[in-house]
């Protein structure tokens, strides 16, 4: 797997739940470029179960100039930051179907551990778990009850782009994407 992206982290308001809301300006915008190389070995027991793991190399560079909040606060990783580590994950699903009329469940668990090399001065890591499900309701044409819960925990001295970001359609509806950042988050929708 390889990725070059400028949209992985688009907003940073600081850490915690008490960060200021967006004020309509671009002060919370982040101009970041990220490169990821992650060769993985994947084992697919069936089309419903995938287990993978392998090394990961990540390099980010952030424009820390101007009146952006990230330039003022200078969190770890707000300049150039390279890291090397290991990642592993598992995805399990109860169905191959993407049809909304079918009852489905999905579990995704992902973890990474980065060594104290390159720009990282100490070991740090991330773990995340998400469970989602859909259940058709036998009323009307095709109503479906859908739910998603998840949690992320980051430990060690981590760069800001590895923070547990909360906000947006997949985690906290009604809030902007990446509205909150911190060492841990839990969500349900």
Short mmCIF file of C-alpha atoms in Angstrom, two decimals:
data_model
loop_
_atom_site.label_atom_id
_atom_site.label_comp_id
_atom_site.label_asym_id
_atom_site.label_seq_id
_atom_site.Cartn_x
_atom_site.Cartn_y
_atom_site.Cartn_z
CA UNK A 1 0.00 0.00 0.00
CA UNK A 2 1.26 3.46 -0.87
CA UNK A 3 -0.38 6.85 -0.50
CA UNK A 4 0.55 10.47 -1.06
CA UNK A 5 -2.07 12.88 0.24
CA UNK A 6 -2.70 16.48 1.18
CA UNK A 7 -6.08 15.83 2.84
CA UNK A 8 -5.39 13.45 5.73
CA UNK A 9 -5.42 16.24 8.33
CA UNK A 10 -7.31 19.30 7.17
CA UNK A 11 -8.13 20.99 10.49
CA UNK A 12 -6.47 21.40 13.88
CA UNK A 13 -8.07 23.38 16.71
CA UNK A 14 -5.82 22.11 19.49
CA UNK A 15 -6.25 19.21 21.88
CA UNK A 16 -9.30 18.51 24.02
CA UNK A 17 -13.04 19.10 24.18
CA UNK A 18 -12.74 22.77 25.13
CA UNK A 19 -11.07 23.95 21.93
CA UNK A 20 -12.60 27.01 20.27
CA UNK A 21 -15.20 26.36 17.57
CA UNK A 22 -14.40 27.37 14.00
CA UNK A 23 -14.81 31.12 13.55
CA UNK A 24 -15.29 31.13 9.79
CA UNK A 25 -11.67 32.03 9.09
CA UNK A 26 -8.98 29.66 7.90
CA UNK A 27 -7.05 29.82 11.19
CA UNK A 28 -7.70 26.13 12.00
CA UNK A 29 -6.84 24.89 8.49
CA UNK A 30 -3.79 22.68 8.11
CA UNK A 31 -1.59 22.60 5.02
CA UNK A 32 -0.05 19.14 5.34
CA UNK A 33 1.48 16.70 2.91
CA UNK A 34 1.73 13.02 3.85
CA UNK A 35 3.49 10.04 2.30
CA UNK A 36 2.77 6.50 3.51
CA UNK A 37 4.42 3.25 2.44
CA UNK A 38 2.98 0.15 4.08
CA UNK A 39 3.65 -3.23 2.51
CA UNK A 40 1.30 -5.68 4.18
CA UNK A 41 0.79 -9.38 4.27
CA UNK A 42 -2.93 -10.12 4.22
CA UNK A 43 -4.71 -13.32 5.06
CA UNK A 44 -8.29 -13.63 3.87
CA UNK A 45 -9.91 -16.64 5.51
CA UNK A 46 -13.07 -15.88 3.58
CA UNK A 47 -14.36 -12.78 1.87
CA UNK A 48 -15.75 -11.89 5.32
CA UNK A 49 -12.53 -12.11 7.36
CA UNK A 50 -9.29 -10.27 6.58
CA UNK A 51 -6.22 -10.12 8.81
CA UNK A 52 -3.22 -8.04 7.81
CA UNK A 53 0.06 -6.76 9.17
CA UNK A 54 3.41 -5.37 8.19
CA UNK A 55 5.82 -2.46 8.44
CA UNK A 56 4.74 1.14 7.94
CA UNK A 57 6.76 4.22 7.00
CA UNK A 58 5.09 7.61 7.29
CA UNK A 59 6.47 11.05 6.49
CA UNK A 60 4.58 14.31 6.93
CA UNK A 61 5.43 17.91 6.39
CA UNK A 62 3.25 20.78 7.57
CA UNK A 63 3.41 24.40 6.53
CA UNK A 64 3.78 26.14 9.88
CA UNK A 65 3.85 29.69 8.57
CA UNK A 66 1.22 32.38 8.77
CA UNK A 67 -1.57 33.00 11.24
CA UNK A 68 -2.76 29.40 11.44
CA UNK A 69 -3.33 27.95 14.90
CA UNK A 70 -0.93 25.09 14.21
CA UNK A 71 1.86 27.62 13.55
CA UNK A 72 1.17 29.33 16.88
CA UNK A 73 0.89 26.19 19.04
CA UNK A 74 3.53 24.10 17.25
CA UNK A 75 2.40 20.64 18.42
CA UNK A 76 4.74 17.69 17.93
CA UNK A 77 4.94 16.88 14.23
CA UNK A 78 3.97 20.35 13.05
CA UNK A 79 7.07 20.63 10.86
CA UNK A 80 8.62 17.58 9.20
CA UNK A 81 8.03 14.27 10.95
CA UNK A 82 9.09 10.81 9.84
CA UNK A 83 8.24 7.57 11.62
CA UNK A 84 8.72 3.84 11.15
CA UNK A 85 6.65 1.15 12.78
CA UNK A 86 4.46 -1.90 12.51
CA UNK A 87 0.75 -2.08 11.85
CA UNK A 88 -1.84 -4.82 12.10
CA UNK A 89 -5.56 -5.07 11.63
CA UNK A 90 -8.55 -7.32 11.31
CA UNK A 91 -11.84 -6.81 9.50
CA UNK A 92 -14.73 -9.19 10.06
CA UNK A 93 -18.13 -8.97 8.43
CA UNK A 94 -21.28 -11.05 8.72
CA UNK A 95 -22.24 -10.59 5.09
CA UNK A 96 -20.80 -10.09 1.63
CA UNK A 97 -23.83 -8.03 0.68
CA UNK A 98 -23.85 -4.26 0.47
CA UNK A 99 -27.65 -4.20 0.14
CA UNK A 100 -29.41 -2.14 2.78
CA UNK A 101 -32.22 -4.71 3.01
CA UNK A 102 -29.84 -7.28 4.51
CA UNK A 103 -28.91 -7.46 8.19
CA UNK A 104 -25.16 -6.98 8.46
CA UNK A 105 -22.49 -6.49 11.06
CA UNK A 106 -18.87 -5.42 10.77
CA UNK A 107 -15.97 -5.22 13.19
CA UNK A 108 -12.73 -3.38 12.40
CA UNK A 109 -9.72 -3.38 14.73
CA UNK A 110 -6.47 -1.60 13.79
CA UNK A 111 -3.28 -0.97 15.70
CA UNK A 112 0.12 0.54 15.01
CA UNK A 113 3.30 0.85 17.01
CA UNK A 114 6.08 3.27 16.07
CA UNK A 115 9.69 2.91 17.20
CA UNK A 116 11.84 5.75 18.60
CA UNK A 117 13.69 6.30 15.32
CA UNK A 118 13.81 9.03 12.68
CA UNK A 119 11.78 11.96 14.13
CA UNK A 120 10.11 9.99 16.94
CA UNK A 121 12.03 10.34 20.19
CA UNK A 122 9.93 7.77 22.07
CA UNK A 123 7.73 4.81 21.24
CA UNK A 124 4.11 5.70 20.50
CA UNK A 125 1.15 3.85 19.11
CA UNK A 126 -2.52 3.86 18.19
CA UNK A 127 -5.37 1.40 18.56
CA UNK A 128 -8.87 1.72 17.23
CA UNK A 129 -11.95 -0.44 17.24
CA UNK A 130 -15.20 0.10 15.36
CA UNK A 131 -18.37 -1.98 15.23
CA UNK A 132 -21.23 -1.25 12.84
CA UNK A 133 -24.46 -2.94 11.98
CA UNK A 134 -27.62 -2.63 9.92
CA UNK A 135 -30.97 -4.18 10.71
CA UNK A 136 -33.93 -3.96 8.33
CA UNK A 137 -37.19 -2.99 10.01
CA UNK A 138 -40.28 -4.72 8.60
CA UNK A 139 -42.23 -1.48 8.14
CA UNK A 140 -42.92 0.37 4.93
CA UNK A 141 -40.73 0.08 1.84
CA UNK A 142 -37.17 -0.36 3.23
CA UNK A 143 -36.47 1.31 6.57
CA UNK A 144 -33.18 0.24 8.12
CA UNK A 145 -31.79 0.77 11.61
CA UNK A 146 -28.06 1.48 11.36
CA UNK A 147 -25.62 1.97 14.23
CA UNK A 148 -21.89 2.52 14.60
CA UNK A 149 -19.76 2.69 17.73
CA UNK A 150 -16.04 3.13 17.97
CA UNK A 151 -13.09 4.11 20.07
CA UNK A 152 -9.51 5.20 19.46
CA UNK A 153 -6.62 5.50 21.90
CA UNK A 154 -3.22 7.01 21.18
CA UNK A 155 -0.39 6.75 23.69
CA UNK A 156 3.14 8.05 24.00
CA UNK A 157 4.48 11.31 22.57
CA UNK A 158 2.56 11.23 19.28
CA UNK A 159 2.60 13.76 16.42
CA UNK A 160 -0.60 15.78 16.02
CA UNK A 161 -1.64 13.97 12.83
CA UNK A 162 -1.84 10.66 14.74
CA UNK A 163 -4.28 12.14 17.29
CA UNK A 164 -7.71 10.62 17.82
CA UNK A 165 -9.81 13.01 15.72
CA UNK A 166 -13.53 13.30 16.39
CA UNK A 167 -16.09 14.96 14.13
CA UNK A 168 -17.80 14.36 10.82
CA UNK A 169 -20.18 11.77 9.40
CA UNK A 170 -18.32 8.67 10.56
CA UNK A 171 -17.89 9.69 14.20
CA UNK A 172 -19.73 12.79 15.49
CA UNK A 173 -22.45 13.99 13.18
CA UNK A 174 -23.31 17.67 13.35
CA UNK A 175 -19.69 18.70 13.89
CA UNK A 176 -17.08 19.51 11.29
CA UNK A 177 -14.67 16.80 10.19
CA UNK A 178 -11.72 16.61 12.63
CA UNK A 179 -13.38 19.11 14.99
CA UNK A 180 -11.77 17.68 18.15
CA UNK A 181 -8.36 16.04 18.66
CA UNK A 182 -6.85 14.23 21.61
CA UNK A 183 -5.32 11.06 23.01
CA UNK A 184 -8.64 9.17 23.15
CA UNK A 185 -12.16 9.26 21.77
CA UNK A 186 -15.35 7.24 21.92
CA UNK A 187 -18.32 7.75 19.64
CA UNK A 188 -21.64 6.26 18.68
CA UNK A 189 -24.17 7.15 16.02
#
